[in-house]
GROMACS .gro file of N, CA and C in nm:
model
  393
    1MET      N    1   0.534   0.615   1.734
    1MET     CA    2   0.638   0.630   1.635
    1MET      C    3   0.769   0.663   1.704
    2ARG      N    4   0.874   0.609   1.645
    2ARG     CA    5   1.009   0.638   1.694
    2ARG      C    6   1.082   0.718   1.587
    3TYR      N    7   1.168   0.807   1.633
    3TYR     CA    8   1.246   0.888   1.540
    3TYR      C    9   1.386   0.833   1.531
    4LYS      N   10   1.434   0.823   1.408
    4LYS     CA   11   1.568   0.773   1.380
    4LYS      C   12   1.630   0.864   1.275
    5CYS      N   13   1.746   0.826   1.231
    5CYS     CA   14   1.812   0.900   1.124
    5CYS      C   15   1.740   0.873   0.991
    6PRO      N   16   1.710   0.977   0.913
    6PRO     CA   17   1.648   0.953   0.782
    6PRO      C   18   1.735   0.860   0.697
    7ASP      N   19   1.671   0.766   0.629
    7ASP     CA   20   1.745   0.665   0.552
    7ASP      C   21   1.682   0.651   0.414
    8LYS      N   22   1.731   0.732   0.321
    8LYS     CA   23   1.675   0.732   0.186
    8LYS      C   24   1.705   0.602   0.111
    9LYS      N   25   1.820   0.541   0.139
    9LYS     CA   26   1.854   0.415   0.072
    9LYS      C   27   1.755   0.305   0.111
   10SER      N   28   1.728   0.292   0.239
   10SER     CA   29   1.630   0.192   0.284
   10SER      C   30   1.491   0.225   0.232
   11ALA      N   31   1.459   0.354   0.228
   11ALA     CA   32   1.328   0.396   0.178
   11ALA      C   33   1.310   0.352   0.033
   12ILE      N   34   1.412   0.369  -0.048
   12ILE     CA   35   1.404   0.327  -0.188
   12ILE      C   36   1.396   0.175  -0.198
   13SER      N   37   1.467   0.104  -0.112
   13SER     CA   38   1.460  -0.043  -0.112
   13SER      C   39   1.318  -0.091  -0.080
   14ILE      N   40   1.255  -0.027   0.017
   14ILE     CA   41   1.117  -0.062   0.053
   14ILE      C   42   1.024  -0.034  -0.064
   15LEU      N   43   1.043   0.081  -0.128
   15LEU     CA   44   0.960   0.117  -0.243
   15LEU      C   45   0.977   0.015  -0.355
   16GLU      N   46   1.100  -0.024  -0.383
   16GLU     CA   47   1.125  -0.123  -0.489
   16GLU      C   48   1.065  -0.259  -0.455
   17ALA      N   49   1.071  -0.297  -0.328
   17ALA     CA   50   1.009  -0.424  -0.285
   17ALA      C   51   0.858  -0.417  -0.305
   18SER      N   52   0.801  -0.303  -0.274
   18SER     CA   53   0.658  -0.284  -0.293
   18SER      C   54   0.620  -0.299  -0.440
   19GLN      N   55   0.702  -0.243  -0.525
   19GLN     CA   56   0.677  -0.252  -0.669
   19GLN      C   57   0.684  -0.397  -0.718
   20ARG      N   58   0.784  -0.471  -0.670
   20ARG     CA   59   0.796  -0.613  -0.709
   20ARG      C   60   0.675  -0.693  -0.663
   21GLU      N   61   0.633  -0.671  -0.539
   21GLU     CA   62   0.519  -0.744  -0.485
   21GLU      C   63   0.390  -0.709  -0.560
   22MET      N   64   0.375  -0.582  -0.595
   22MET     CA   65   0.255  -0.542  -0.668
   22MET      C   66   0.253  -0.606  -0.806
   23LYS      N   67   0.368  -0.612  -0.871
   23LYS     CA   68   0.375  -0.676  -1.003
   23LYS      C   69   0.331  -0.822  -0.994
   24TYR      N   70   0.378  -0.892  -0.890
   24TYR     CA   71   0.338  -1.031  -0.870
   24TYR      C   72   0.187  -1.040  -0.842
   25THR      N   73   0.139  -0.955  -0.753
   25THR     CA   74  -0.002  -0.959  -0.714
   25THR      C   75  -0.093  -0.931  -0.833
   26GLU      N   76  -0.052  -0.838  -0.918
   26GLU     CA   77  -0.131  -0.808  -1.038
   26GLU      C   78  -0.141  -0.929  -1.131
   27SER      N   79  -0.042  -1.017  -1.125
   27SER     CA   80  -0.041  -1.134  -1.214
   27SER      C   81  -0.136  -1.245  -1.167
   28LEU      N   82  -0.183  -1.236  -1.044
   28LEU     CA   83  -0.273  -1.339  -0.990
   28LEU      C   84  -0.413  -1.325  -1.050
   29GLU      N   85  -0.469  -1.437  -1.089
   29GLU     CA   86  -0.606  -1.439  -1.139
   29GLU      C   87  -0.703  -1.430  -1.021
   30VAL      N   88  -0.809  -1.357  -1.039
   30VAL     CA   89  -0.911  -1.346  -0.935
   30VAL      C   90  -0.988  -1.477  -0.928
   31SER      N   91  -0.989  -1.535  -0.807
   31SER     CA   92  -1.065  -1.658  -0.783
   31SER      C   93  -1.101  -1.665  -0.636
   32GLU      N   94  -1.181  -1.763  -0.601
   32GLU     CA   95  -1.218  -1.784  -0.461
   32GLU      C   96  -1.093  -1.807  -0.376
   33ASP      N   97  -0.997  -1.881  -0.431
   33ASP     CA   98  -0.876  -1.915  -0.356
   33ASP      C   99  -0.777  -1.799  -0.346
   34SER      N  100  -0.769  -1.717  -0.449
   34SER     CA  101  -0.668  -1.611  -0.450
   34SER      C  102  -0.716  -1.480  -0.387
   35GLY      N  103  -0.844  -1.468  -0.362
   35GLY     CA  104  -0.902  -1.342  -0.317
   35GLY      C  105  -0.835  -1.281  -0.196
   36SER      N  106  -0.824  -1.357  -0.088
   36SER     CA  107  -0.764  -1.303   0.034
   36SER      C  108  -0.619  -1.263   0.012
   37THR      N  109  -0.546  -1.342  -0.065
   37THR     CA  110  -0.406  -1.312  -0.092
   37THR      C  111  -0.393  -1.183  -0.173
   38ILE      N  112  -0.479  -1.164  -0.270
   38ILE     CA  113  -0.475  -1.042  -0.351
   38ILE      C  114  -0.502  -0.920  -0.264
   39VAL      N  115  -0.602  -0.928  -0.178
   39VAL     CA  116  -0.635  -0.816  -0.089
   39VAL      C  117  -0.519  -0.787   0.004
   40ARG      N  118  -0.468  -0.889   0.071
   40ARG     CA  119  -0.357  -0.870   0.165
   40ARG      C  120  -0.235  -0.809   0.097
   41ASN      N  121  -0.195  -0.870  -0.015
   41ASN     CA  122  -0.074  -0.823  -0.084
   41ASN      C  123  -0.091  -0.680  -0.135
   42THR      N  124  -0.207  -0.650  -0.190
   42THR     CA  125  -0.231  -0.515  -0.242
   42THR      C  126  -0.220  -0.414  -0.130
   43TYR      N  127  -0.288  -0.441  -0.020
   43TYR     CA  128  -0.279  -0.351   0.095
   43TYR      C  129  -0.134  -0.336   0.140
   44GLU      N  130  -0.064  -0.447   0.153
   44GLU     CA  131   0.075  -0.445   0.201
   44GLU      C  132   0.163  -0.360   0.110
   45CYS      N  133   0.140  -0.364  -0.019
   45CYS     CA  134   0.219  -0.283  -0.112
   45CYS      C  135   0.197  -0.134  -0.087
   46PHE      N  136   0.074  -0.094  -0.063
   46PHE     CA  137   0.047   0.047  -0.031
   46PHE      C  138   0.108   0.083   0.105
   47ARG      N  139   0.096  -0.006   0.203
   47ARG     CA  140   0.154   0.022   0.334
   47ARG      C  141   0.305   0.042   0.323
   48MET      N  142   0.369  -0.040   0.240
   48MET     CA  143   0.514  -0.027   0.221
   48MET      C  144   0.550   0.108   0.157
   49LEU      N  145   0.467   0.158   0.068
   49LEU     CA  146   0.492   0.292   0.012
   49LEU      C  147   0.488   0.397   0.123
   50GLY      N  148   0.388   0.386   0.211
   50GLY     CA  149   0.381   0.478   0.324
   50GLY      C  150   0.500   0.463   0.416
   51ASP      N  151   0.541   0.340   0.441
   51ASP     CA  152   0.660   0.314   0.523
   51ASP      C  153   0.784   0.377   0.461
   52SER      N  154   0.797   0.366   0.330
   52SER     CA  155   0.916   0.422   0.266
   52SER      C  156   0.921   0.574   0.285
   53LEU      N  157   0.807   0.639   0.282
   53LEU     CA  158   0.805   0.783   0.310
   53LEU      C  159   0.851   0.812   0.453
   54LEU      N  160   0.797   0.735   0.547
   54LEU     CA  161   0.834   0.755   0.687
   54LEU      C  162   0.982   0.729   0.711
   55VAL      N  163   1.034   0.621   0.656
   55VAL     CA  164   1.176   0.587   0.673
   55VAL      C  165   1.264   0.697   0.615
   56SER      N  166   1.223   0.752   0.502
   56SER     CA  167   1.302   0.859   0.440
   56SER      C  168   1.307   0.984   0.528
   57GLU      N  169   1.208   0.998   0.616
   57GLU     CA  170   1.202   1.111   0.708
   57GLU      C  171   1.257   1.076   0.846
   58GLY      N  172   1.303   0.953   0.863
   58GLY     CA  173   1.359   0.911   0.991
   58GLY      C  174   1.255   0.872   1.093
   59ILE      N  175   1.141   0.826   1.048
   59ILE     CA  176   1.033   0.786   1.139
   59ILE      C  177   1.008   0.637   1.124
   60GLU      N  178   1.004   0.567   1.238
   60GLU     CA  179   0.973   0.424   1.238
   60GLU      C  180   0.832   0.406   1.292
   61SER      N  181   0.745   0.353   1.210
   61SER     CA  182   0.606   0.335   1.248
   61SER      C  183   0.591   0.210   1.334
   62GLU      N  184   0.499   0.218   1.429
   62GLU     CA  185   0.473   0.103   1.516
   62GLU      C  186   0.339   0.037   1.484
   63ASP      N  187   0.270   0.088   1.383
   63ASP     CA  188   0.141   0.030   1.346
   63ASP      C  189   0.118   0.045   1.196
   64HIS      N  190   0.002   0.006   1.150
   64HIS     CA  191  -0.030   0.015   1.007
   64HIS      C  192  -0.099   0.146   0.972
   65ILE      N  193  -0.140   0.220   1.071
   65ILE     CA  194  -0.217   0.341   1.044
   65ILE      C  195  -0.127   0.456   0.998
   66ALA      N  196  -0.011   0.473   1.061
   66ALA     CA  197   0.078   0.584   1.026
   66ALA      C  198   0.122   0.583   0.879
   67PRO      N  199   0.164   0.468   0.824
   67PRO     CA  200   0.203   0.470   0.683
   67PRO      C  201   0.087   0.506   0.589
   68ILE      N  202  -0.033   0.461   0.622
   68ILE     CA  203  -0.149   0.492   0.538
   68ILE      C  204  -0.183   0.640   0.549
   69LYS      N  205  -0.175   0.695   0.670
   69LYS     CA  206  -0.200   0.838   0.688
   69LYS      C  207  -0.098   0.921   0.610
   70GLU      N  208   0.024   0.872   0.603
   70GLU     CA  209   0.128   0.942   0.527
   70GLU      C  210   0.090   0.948   0.379
   71LEU      N  211   0.033   0.841   0.327
   71LEU     CA  212  -0.011   0.841   0.187
   71LEU      C  213  -0.127   0.939   0.166
   72MET      N  214  -0.214   0.950   0.266
   72MET     CA  215  -0.330   1.039   0.254
   72MET      C  216  -0.287   1.186   0.242
   73LYS      N  217  -0.168   1.218   0.290
   73LYS     CA  218  -0.118   1.356   0.285
   73LYS      C  219  -0.069   1.396   0.146
   74LEU      N  220  -0.049   1.299   0.059
   74LEU     CA  221   0.004   1.329  -0.074
   74LEU      C  222  -0.096   1.413  -0.153
   75LYS      N  223  -0.044   1.512  -0.221
   75LYS     CA  224  -0.127   1.602  -0.304
   75LYS      C  225  -0.101   1.569  -0.450
   76ILE      N  226  -0.170   1.466  -0.498
   76ILE     CA  227  -0.155   1.426  -0.638
   76ILE      C  228  -0.293   1.402  -0.699
   77ALA      N  229  -0.297   1.420  -0.829
   77ALA     CA  230  -0.422   1.394  -0.902
   77ALA      C  231  -0.431   1.245  -0.933
   78THR      N  232  -0.539   1.184  -0.890
   78THR     CA  233  -0.562   1.042  -0.916
   78THR      C  234  -0.704   1.023  -0.967
   79ASP      N  235  -0.725   0.913  -1.037
   79ASP     CA  236  -0.859   0.884  -1.090
   79ASP      C  237  -0.959   0.854  -0.978
   80ARG      N  238  -0.906   0.802  -0.869
   80ARG     CA  239  -0.991   0.764  -0.756
   80ARG      C  240  -0.930   0.822  -0.629
   81PRO      N  241  -1.009   0.841  -0.524
   81PRO     CA  242  -0.957   0.900  -0.400
   81PRO      C  243  -0.852   0.811  -0.333
   82ILE      N  244  -0.746   0.874  -0.284
   82ILE     CA  245  -0.640   0.800  -0.216
   82ILE      C  246  -0.693   0.734  -0.089
   83ASN      N  247  -0.795   0.793  -0.028
   83ASN     CA  248  -0.845   0.734   0.097
   83ASN      C  249  -0.905   0.595   0.080
   84LEU      N  250  -0.920   0.549  -0.044
   84LEU     CA  251  -0.963   0.410  -0.066
   84LEU      C  252  -0.861   0.311  -0.010
   85VAL      N  253  -0.736   0.356   0.003
   85VAL     CA  254  -0.632   0.269   0.059
   85VAL      C  255  -0.667   0.232   0.203
   86ASP      N  256  -0.729   0.325   0.276
   86ASP     CA  257  -0.769   0.293   0.413
   86ASP      C  258  -0.879   0.188   0.414
   87ASN      N  259  -0.963   0.186   0.312
   87ASN     CA  260  -1.064   0.080   0.301
   87ASN      C  261  -0.996  -0.056   0.284
   88LEU      N  262  -0.885  -0.058   0.210
   88LEU     CA  263  -0.809  -0.182   0.194
   88LEU      C  264  -0.757  -0.230   0.330
   89ARG      N  265  -0.713  -0.133   0.411
   89ARG     CA  266  -0.662  -0.168   0.545
   89ARG      C  267  -0.771  -0.237   0.627
   90ARG      N  268  -0.890  -0.181   0.622
   90ARG     CA  269  -1.001  -0.240   0.698
   90ARG      C  270  -1.040  -0.378   0.645
   91LEU      N  271  -1.043  -0.391   0.513
   91LEU     CA  272  -1.077  -0.519   0.452
   91LEU      C  273  -0.974  -0.625   0.490
   92ARG      N  274  -0.847  -0.590   0.481
   92ARG     CA  275  -0.739  -0.682   0.519
   92ARG      C  276  -0.752  -0.721   0.667
   93HIS      N  277  -0.784  -0.624   0.752
   93HIS     CA  278  -0.801  -0.650   0.895
   93HIS      C  279  -0.913  -0.753   0.917
   94ASN      N  280  -1.023  -0.736   0.847
   94ASN     CA  281  -1.134  -0.830   0.861
   94ASN      C  282  -1.096  -0.970   0.813
   95ILE      N  283  -1.018  -0.977   0.707
   95ILE     CA  284  -0.972  -1.106   0.656
   95ILE      C  285  -0.880  -1.173   0.758
   96ASN      N  286  -0.783  -1.097   0.808
   96ASN     CA  287  -0.682  -1.154   0.898
   96ASN      C  288  -0.735  -1.188   1.036
   97TYR      N  289  -0.824  -1.105   1.089
   97TYR     CA  290  -0.862  -1.122   1.230
   97TYR      C  291  -1.003  -1.175   1.251
   98TYR      N  292  -1.086  -1.175   1.147
   98TYR     CA  293  -1.223  -1.224   1.163
   98TYR      C  294  -1.259  -1.333   1.063
   99GLY      N  295  -1.162  -1.376   0.983
   99GLY     CA  296  -1.187  -1.484   0.889
   99GLY      C  297  -1.278  -1.445   0.774
  100TYR      N  298  -1.288  -1.316   0.747
  100TYR     CA  299  -1.375  -1.270   0.639
  100TYR      C  300  -1.323  -1.320   0.505
  101LYS      N  301  -1.415  -1.363   0.421
  101LYS     CA  302  -1.378  -1.409   0.286
  101LYS      C  303  -1.432  -1.306   0.187
  102PRO      N  304  -1.342  -1.234   0.118
  102PRO     CA  305  -1.390  -1.131   0.025
  102PRO      C  306  -1.461  -1.193  -0.095
  103SER      N  307  -1.563  -1.124  -0.142
  103SER     CA  308  -1.635  -1.170  -0.261
  103SER      C  309  -1.547  -1.145  -0.384
  104LEU      N  310  -1.581  -1.211  -0.493
  104LEU     CA  311  -1.506  -1.189  -0.617
  104LEU      C  312  -1.517  -1.043  -0.661
  105GLU      N  313  -1.631  -0.982  -0.638
  105GLU     CA  314  -1.649  -0.840  -0.674
  105GLU      C  315  -1.557  -0.751  -0.590
  106GLU      N  316  -1.545  -0.781  -0.460
  106GLU     CA  317  -1.454  -0.703  -0.375
  106GLU      C  318  -1.310  -0.717  -0.422
  107VAL      N  319  -1.272  -0.837  -0.459
  107VAL     CA  320  -1.134  -0.861  -0.506
  107VAL      C  321  -1.110  -0.786  -0.637
  108LYS      N  322  -1.207  -0.790  -0.726
  108LYS     CA  323  -1.194  -0.715  -0.852
  108LYS      C  324  -1.183  -0.565  -0.824
  109GLU      N  325  -1.258  -0.517  -0.728
  109GLU     CA  326  -1.251  -0.376  -0.690
  109GLU      C  327  -1.114  -0.341  -0.633
  110VAL      N  328  -1.058  -0.430  -0.552
  110VAL     CA  329  -0.923  -0.408  -0.497
  110VAL      C  330  -0.821  -0.398  -0.610
  111LYS      N  331  -0.833  -0.487  -0.707
  111LYS     CA  332  -0.741  -0.480  -0.822
  111LYS      C  333  -0.760  -0.350  -0.900
  112ALA      N  334  -0.883  -0.304  -0.912
  112ALA     CA  335  -0.910  -0.178  -0.983
  112ALA      C  336  -0.852  -0.059  -0.906
  113ILE      N  337  -0.862  -0.063  -0.775
  113ILE     CA  338  -0.803   0.043  -0.692
  113ILE      C  339  -0.653   0.046  -0.713
  114ALA      N  340  -0.591  -0.070  -0.708
  114ALA     CA  341  -0.446  -0.078  -0.727
  114ALA      C  342  -0.407  -0.024  -0.864
  115LYS      N  343  -0.482  -0.062  -0.964
  115LYS     CA  344  -0.450  -0.019  -1.101
  115LYS      C  345  -0.459   0.132  -1.115
  116SER      N  346  -0.556   0.193  -1.049
  116SER     CA  347  -0.575   0.337  -1.064
  116SER      C  348  -0.486   0.420  -0.972
  117LEU      N  349  -0.438   0.364  -0.862
  117LEU     CA  350  -0.364   0.444  -0.764
  117LEU      C  351  -0.215   0.411  -0.750
  118PHE      N  352  -0.179   0.285  -0.763
  118PHE     CA  353  -0.045   0.244  -0.720
  118PHE      C  354   0.067   0.320  -0.791
  119GLU      N  355   0.067   0.323  -0.922
  119GLU     CA  356   0.178   0.387  -0.996
  119GLU      C  357   0.190   0.535  -0.963
  120LYS      N  358   0.078   0.605  -0.957
  120LYS     CA  359   0.081   0.749  -0.928
  120LYS      C  360   0.134   0.775  -0.788
  121ILE      N  361   0.089   0.696  -0.692
  121ILE     CA  362   0.138   0.712  -0.555
  121ILE      C  363   0.285   0.676  -0.548
  122LYS      N  364   0.323   0.565  -0.609
  122LYS     CA  365   0.464   0.522  -0.607
  122LYS      C  366   0.555   0.630  -0.666
  123ASN      N  367   0.515   0.687  -0.778
  123ASN     CA  368   0.596   0.791  -0.841
  123ASN      C  369   0.610   0.915  -0.753
  124GLU      N  370   0.502   0.953  -0.686
  124GLU     CA  371   0.509   1.069  -0.596
  124GLU      C  372   0.594   1.038  -0.474
  125VAL      N  373   0.582   0.919  -0.420
  125VAL     CA  374   0.664   0.879  -0.306
  125VAL      C  375   0.812   0.883  -0.345
  126LEU      N  376   0.845   0.828  -0.460
  126LEU     CA  377   0.984   0.829  -0.507
  126LEU      C  378   1.034   0.972  -0.524
  127ARG      N  379   0.951   1.058  -0.580
  127ARG     CA  380   0.990   1.198  -0.597
  127ARG      C  381   1.020   1.264  -0.463
  128LYS      N  382   0.934   1.239  -0.364
  128LYS     CA  383   0.955   1.297  -0.231
  128LYS      C  384   1.079   1.241  -0.163
  129ILE      N  385   1.105   1.114  -0.180
  129ILE     CA  386   1.224   1.053  -0.120
  129ILE      C  387   1.350   1.117  -0.178
  130LYS      N  388   1.350   1.141  -0.308
  130LYS     CA  389   1.469   1.193  -0.375
  130LYS      C  390   1.490   1.343  -0.355
  131GLN      N  391   1.396   1.412  -0.292
  131GLN     CA  392   1.411   1.557  -0.267
  131GLN      C  393   1.526   1.585  -0.175
   0.00000   0.00000   0.00000
């Protein structure tokens, strides 16, 4: 990680981009063809939320693990554990680097994770950025 000047404006831009991408991803129908895209995009939206936290603190991440770890530190009540986001990271990694094809059930589960976690995490990230 590199340290830079905290940039709340960029952090909010990243958060807003994440929200736009999640809205699009939620609109995709689950199918054999869309599965990998839904998993990748969903994971990327959560990673961007973690990145926005880091950027707001003046930290530039050099990998995908730091932004996800940043999300794990959040103390918020959610219907499902936040650490499920790390499972998304692993699933995306298998898709991208090993040609794994997620099952329709896995894709449905990814959408369910996003539905239960994304808004609550996004709202907490925004609150922390604005502090």
